[in-house]
Amino acid sequence: MSTRKIYKREDIVGKQVINQDGNIVGIVKDTGYDESGRMAIIVSTKDNKEQYYSITDIRGIGDVIVLREIQPQIPPNSIICPNCGYPNPAGSQYCIKCGTRLSYY
């Protein structure tokens, strides 16, 4: 018999979600599955938006849910905006996120 804790949906919904810096991200609104078929949580943020986190993004579950440090995936040949750090597609002249003109070296 396994001694691992199994969490049901009702154990997860309503828990606070904390990021790796200790900041409150929001409250779990519901659970679901990501496009790969892995369990995911749907989080209602402080500004009433929804964020989605796959089970692989979760470090631990207890009184709160703690997220792992999420490393952004930067596509190869991306042009990183010097203003906001957003990775733009190769050949972009302006940042998609903030509109800053991108310079080529």
PDB file of C-alpha atoms in Angstrom:
ATOM      1  CA  MET A   1       0.000   0.000   0.000  1.00  0.00           C
ATOM      2  CA  SER A   2       1.358   3.406  -1.017  1.00  0.00           C
ATOM      3  CA  THR A   3       1.748   6.153   1.599  1.00  0.00           C
ATOM      4  CA  ARG A   4       1.706   8.966  -0.985  1.00  0.00           C
ATOM      5  CA  LYS A   5      -0.923  11.631  -0.517  1.00  0.00           C
ATOM      6  CA  ILE A   6      -3.494  11.718  -3.294  1.00  0.00           C
ATOM      7  CA  TYR A   7      -5.283  15.031  -3.782  1.00  0.00           C
ATOM      8  CA  LYS A   8      -8.848  15.179  -5.038  1.00  0.00           C
ATOM      9  CA  ARG A   9     -10.216  18.150  -6.953  1.00  0.00           C
ATOM     10  CA  GLU A  10     -11.949  19.453  -3.822  1.00  0.00           C
ATOM     11  CA  ASP A  11      -8.588  19.343  -1.968  1.00  0.00           C
ATOM     12  CA  ILE A  12      -6.998  21.626  -4.585  1.00  0.00           C
ATOM     13  CA  VAL A  13      -9.733  24.145  -5.460  1.00  0.00           C
ATOM     14  CA  GLY A  14      -9.558  27.206  -3.206  1.00  0.00           C
ATOM     15  CA  LYS A  15      -5.873  26.828  -2.266  1.00  0.00           C
ATOM     16  CA  GLN A  16      -3.537  29.799  -2.635  1.00  0.00           C
ATOM     17  CA  VAL A  17      -0.845  29.493  -5.293  1.00  0.00           C
ATOM     18  CA  ILE A  18       2.590  30.884  -4.456  1.00  0.00           C
ATOM     19  CA  ASN A  19       5.445  31.440  -6.940  1.00  0.00           C
ATOM     20  CA  GLN A  20       9.103  30.611  -6.287  1.00  0.00           C
ATOM     21  CA  ASP A  21       9.664  34.110  -4.854  1.00  0.00           C
ATOM     22  CA  GLY A  22       6.967  33.641  -2.202  1.00  0.00           C
ATOM     23  CA  ASN A  23       4.479  35.966  -3.903  1.00  0.00           C
ATOM     24  CA  ILE A  24       0.808  35.023  -4.077  1.00  0.00           C
ATOM     25  CA  VAL A  25      -0.156  34.294  -7.692  1.00  0.00           C
ATOM     26  CA  GLY A  26      -3.839  33.664  -6.970  1.00  0.00           C
ATOM     27  CA  ILE A  27      -6.357  31.020  -5.922  1.00  0.00           C
ATOM     28  CA  VAL A  28      -7.041  27.687  -7.631  1.00  0.00           C
ATOM     29  CA  LYS A  29     -10.362  28.056  -9.400  1.00  0.00           C
ATOM     30  CA  ASP A  30     -10.547  24.596 -10.996  1.00  0.00           C
ATOM     31  CA  THR A  31      -8.518  21.696 -12.330  1.00  0.00           C
ATOM     32  CA  GLY A  32      -8.202  20.391 -15.858  1.00  0.00           C
ATOM     33  CA  TYR A  33      -5.743  18.849 -18.284  1.00  0.00           C
ATOM     34  CA  ASP A  34      -3.133  20.429 -20.532  1.00  0.00           C
ATOM     35  CA  GLU A  35      -2.687  19.612 -24.217  1.00  0.00           C
ATOM     36  CA  SER A  36      -0.352  16.724 -23.301  1.00  0.00           C
ATOM     37  CA  GLY A  37      -2.964  15.102 -21.076  1.00  0.00           C
ATOM     38  CA  ARG A  38      -1.283  16.100 -17.789  1.00  0.00           C
ATOM     39  CA  MET A  39      -3.282  17.447 -14.875  1.00  0.00           C
ATOM     40  CA  ALA A  40      -3.333  21.247 -14.661  1.00  0.00           C
ATOM     41  CA  ILE A  41      -4.677  23.895 -12.313  1.00  0.00           C
ATOM     42  CA  ILE A  42      -6.646  26.951 -13.358  1.00  0.00           C
ATOM     43  CA  VAL A  43      -5.720  29.902 -11.154  1.00  0.00           C
ATOM     44  CA  SER A  44      -7.735  33.083 -10.678  1.00  0.00           C
ATOM     45  CA  THR A  45      -5.179  35.880 -10.279  1.00  0.00           C
ATOM     46  CA  LYS A  46      -5.518  39.045  -8.206  1.00  0.00           C
ATOM     47  CA  ASP A  47      -6.501  41.007 -11.313  1.00  0.00           C
ATOM     48  CA  ASN A  48      -9.308  38.499 -12.090  1.00  0.00           C
ATOM     49  CA  LYS A  49      -7.506  36.847 -14.996  1.00  0.00           C
ATOM     50  CA  GLU A  50      -6.928  33.121 -15.436  1.00  0.00           C
ATOM     51  CA  GLN A  51      -3.499  31.485 -15.452  1.00  0.00           C
ATOM     52  CA  TYR A  52      -2.946  27.821 -16.255  1.00  0.00           C
ATOM     53  CA  TYR A  53      -0.222  25.674 -14.699  1.00  0.00           C
ATOM     54  CA  SER A  54       0.571  22.081 -15.644  1.00  0.00           C
ATOM     55  CA  ILE A  55       1.350  19.573 -12.909  1.00  0.00           C
ATOM     56  CA  THR A  56       4.989  19.835 -14.035  1.00  0.00           C
ATOM     57  CA  ASP A  57       4.939  23.524 -12.969  1.00  0.00           C
ATOM     58  CA  ILE A  58       4.066  22.599  -9.362  1.00  0.00           C
ATOM     59  CA  ARG A  59       6.838  22.100  -6.799  1.00  0.00           C
ATOM     60  CA  GLY A  60       4.631  21.077  -3.886  1.00  0.00           C
ATOM     61  CA  ILE A  61       1.138  20.928  -2.458  1.00  0.00           C
ATOM     62  CA  GLY A  62       0.342  21.509   1.199  1.00  0.00           C
ATOM     63  CA  ASP A  63      -1.539  24.335   2.854  1.00  0.00           C
ATOM     64  CA  VAL A  64      -0.660  26.251  -0.323  1.00  0.00           C
ATOM     65  CA  ILE A  65       0.502  25.233  -3.800  1.00  0.00           C
ATOM     66  CA  VAL A  66       4.078  26.261  -4.561  1.00  0.00           C
ATOM     67  CA  LEU A  67       5.144  26.671  -8.180  1.00  0.00           C
ATOM     68  CA  ARG A  68       8.510  25.722  -9.624  1.00  0.00           C
ATOM     69  CA  GLU A  69      10.657  28.410 -11.176  1.00  0.00           C
ATOM     70  CA  ILE A  70       9.313  28.613 -14.710  1.00  0.00           C
ATOM     71  CA  GLN A  71      11.979  29.078 -17.353  1.00  0.00           C
ATOM     72  CA  PRO A  72      10.634  30.685 -20.518  1.00  0.00           C
ATOM     73  CA  GLN A  73      11.245  28.683 -23.670  1.00  0.00           C
ATOM     74  CA  ILE A  74      13.063  30.921 -26.146  1.00  0.00           C
ATOM     75  CA  PRO A  75      12.830  29.759 -29.755  1.00  0.00           C
ATOM     76  CA  PRO A  76      16.129  29.545 -31.659  1.00  0.00           C
ATOM     77  CA  ASN A  77      17.090  32.663 -33.673  1.00  0.00           C
ATOM     78  CA  SER A  78      14.823  34.864 -31.544  1.00  0.00           C
ATOM     79  CA  ILE A  79      15.571  38.536 -31.178  1.00  0.00           C
ATOM     80  CA  ILE A  80      15.389  39.497 -27.509  1.00  0.00           C
ATOM     81  CA  CYS A  81      13.898  42.932 -26.924  1.00  0.00           C
ATOM     82  CA  PRO A  82      16.387  45.177 -25.084  1.00  0.00           C
ATOM     83  CA  ASN A  83      13.509  47.002 -23.382  1.00  0.00           C
ATOM     84  CA  CYS A  84      11.254  44.225 -22.030  1.00  0.00           C
ATOM     85  CA  GLY A  85      13.179  41.000 -22.713  1.00  0.00           C
ATOM     86  CA  TYR A  86      10.460  39.437 -24.883  1.00  0.00           C
ATOM     87  CA  PRO A  87      11.729  36.906 -27.459  1.00  0.00           C
ATOM     88  CA  ASN A  88      10.579  38.048 -30.907  1.00  0.00           C
ATOM     89  CA  PRO A  89      10.616  35.974 -34.108  1.00  0.00           C
ATOM     90  CA  ALA A  90      13.738  36.260 -36.278  1.00  0.00           C
ATOM     91  CA  GLY A  91      13.492  39.188 -38.685  1.00  0.00           C
ATOM     92  CA  SER A  92      11.227  41.301 -36.455  1.00  0.00           C
ATOM     93  CA  GLN A  93      11.813  45.026 -36.632  1.00  0.00           C
ATOM     94  CA  TYR A  94       9.682  45.911 -33.599  1.00  0.00           C
ATOM     95  CA  CYS A  95       8.955  44.083 -30.341  1.00  0.00           C
ATOM     96  CA  ILE A  96       5.605  42.314 -30.403  1.00  0.00           C
ATOM     97  CA  LYS A  97       5.080  42.990 -26.694  1.00  0.00           C
ATOM     98  CA  CYS A  98       6.172  46.606 -26.148  1.00  0.00           C
ATOM     99  CA  GLY A  99       6.772  48.062 -29.632  1.00  0.00           C
ATOM    100  CA  THR A 100      10.435  48.945 -29.116  1.00  0.00           C
ATOM    101  CA  ARG A 101      12.452  49.075 -32.337  1.00  0.00           C
ATOM    102  CA  LEU A 102      14.796  46.091 -32.452  1.00  0.00           C
ATOM    103  CA  SER A 103      18.363  46.706 -33.584  1.00  0.00           C
ATOM    104  CA  TYR A 104      20.513  44.175 -35.396  1.00  0.00           C
ATOM    105  CA  TYR A 105      24.181  43.710 -34.611  1.00  0.00           C
TER     106      TYR A 105
END
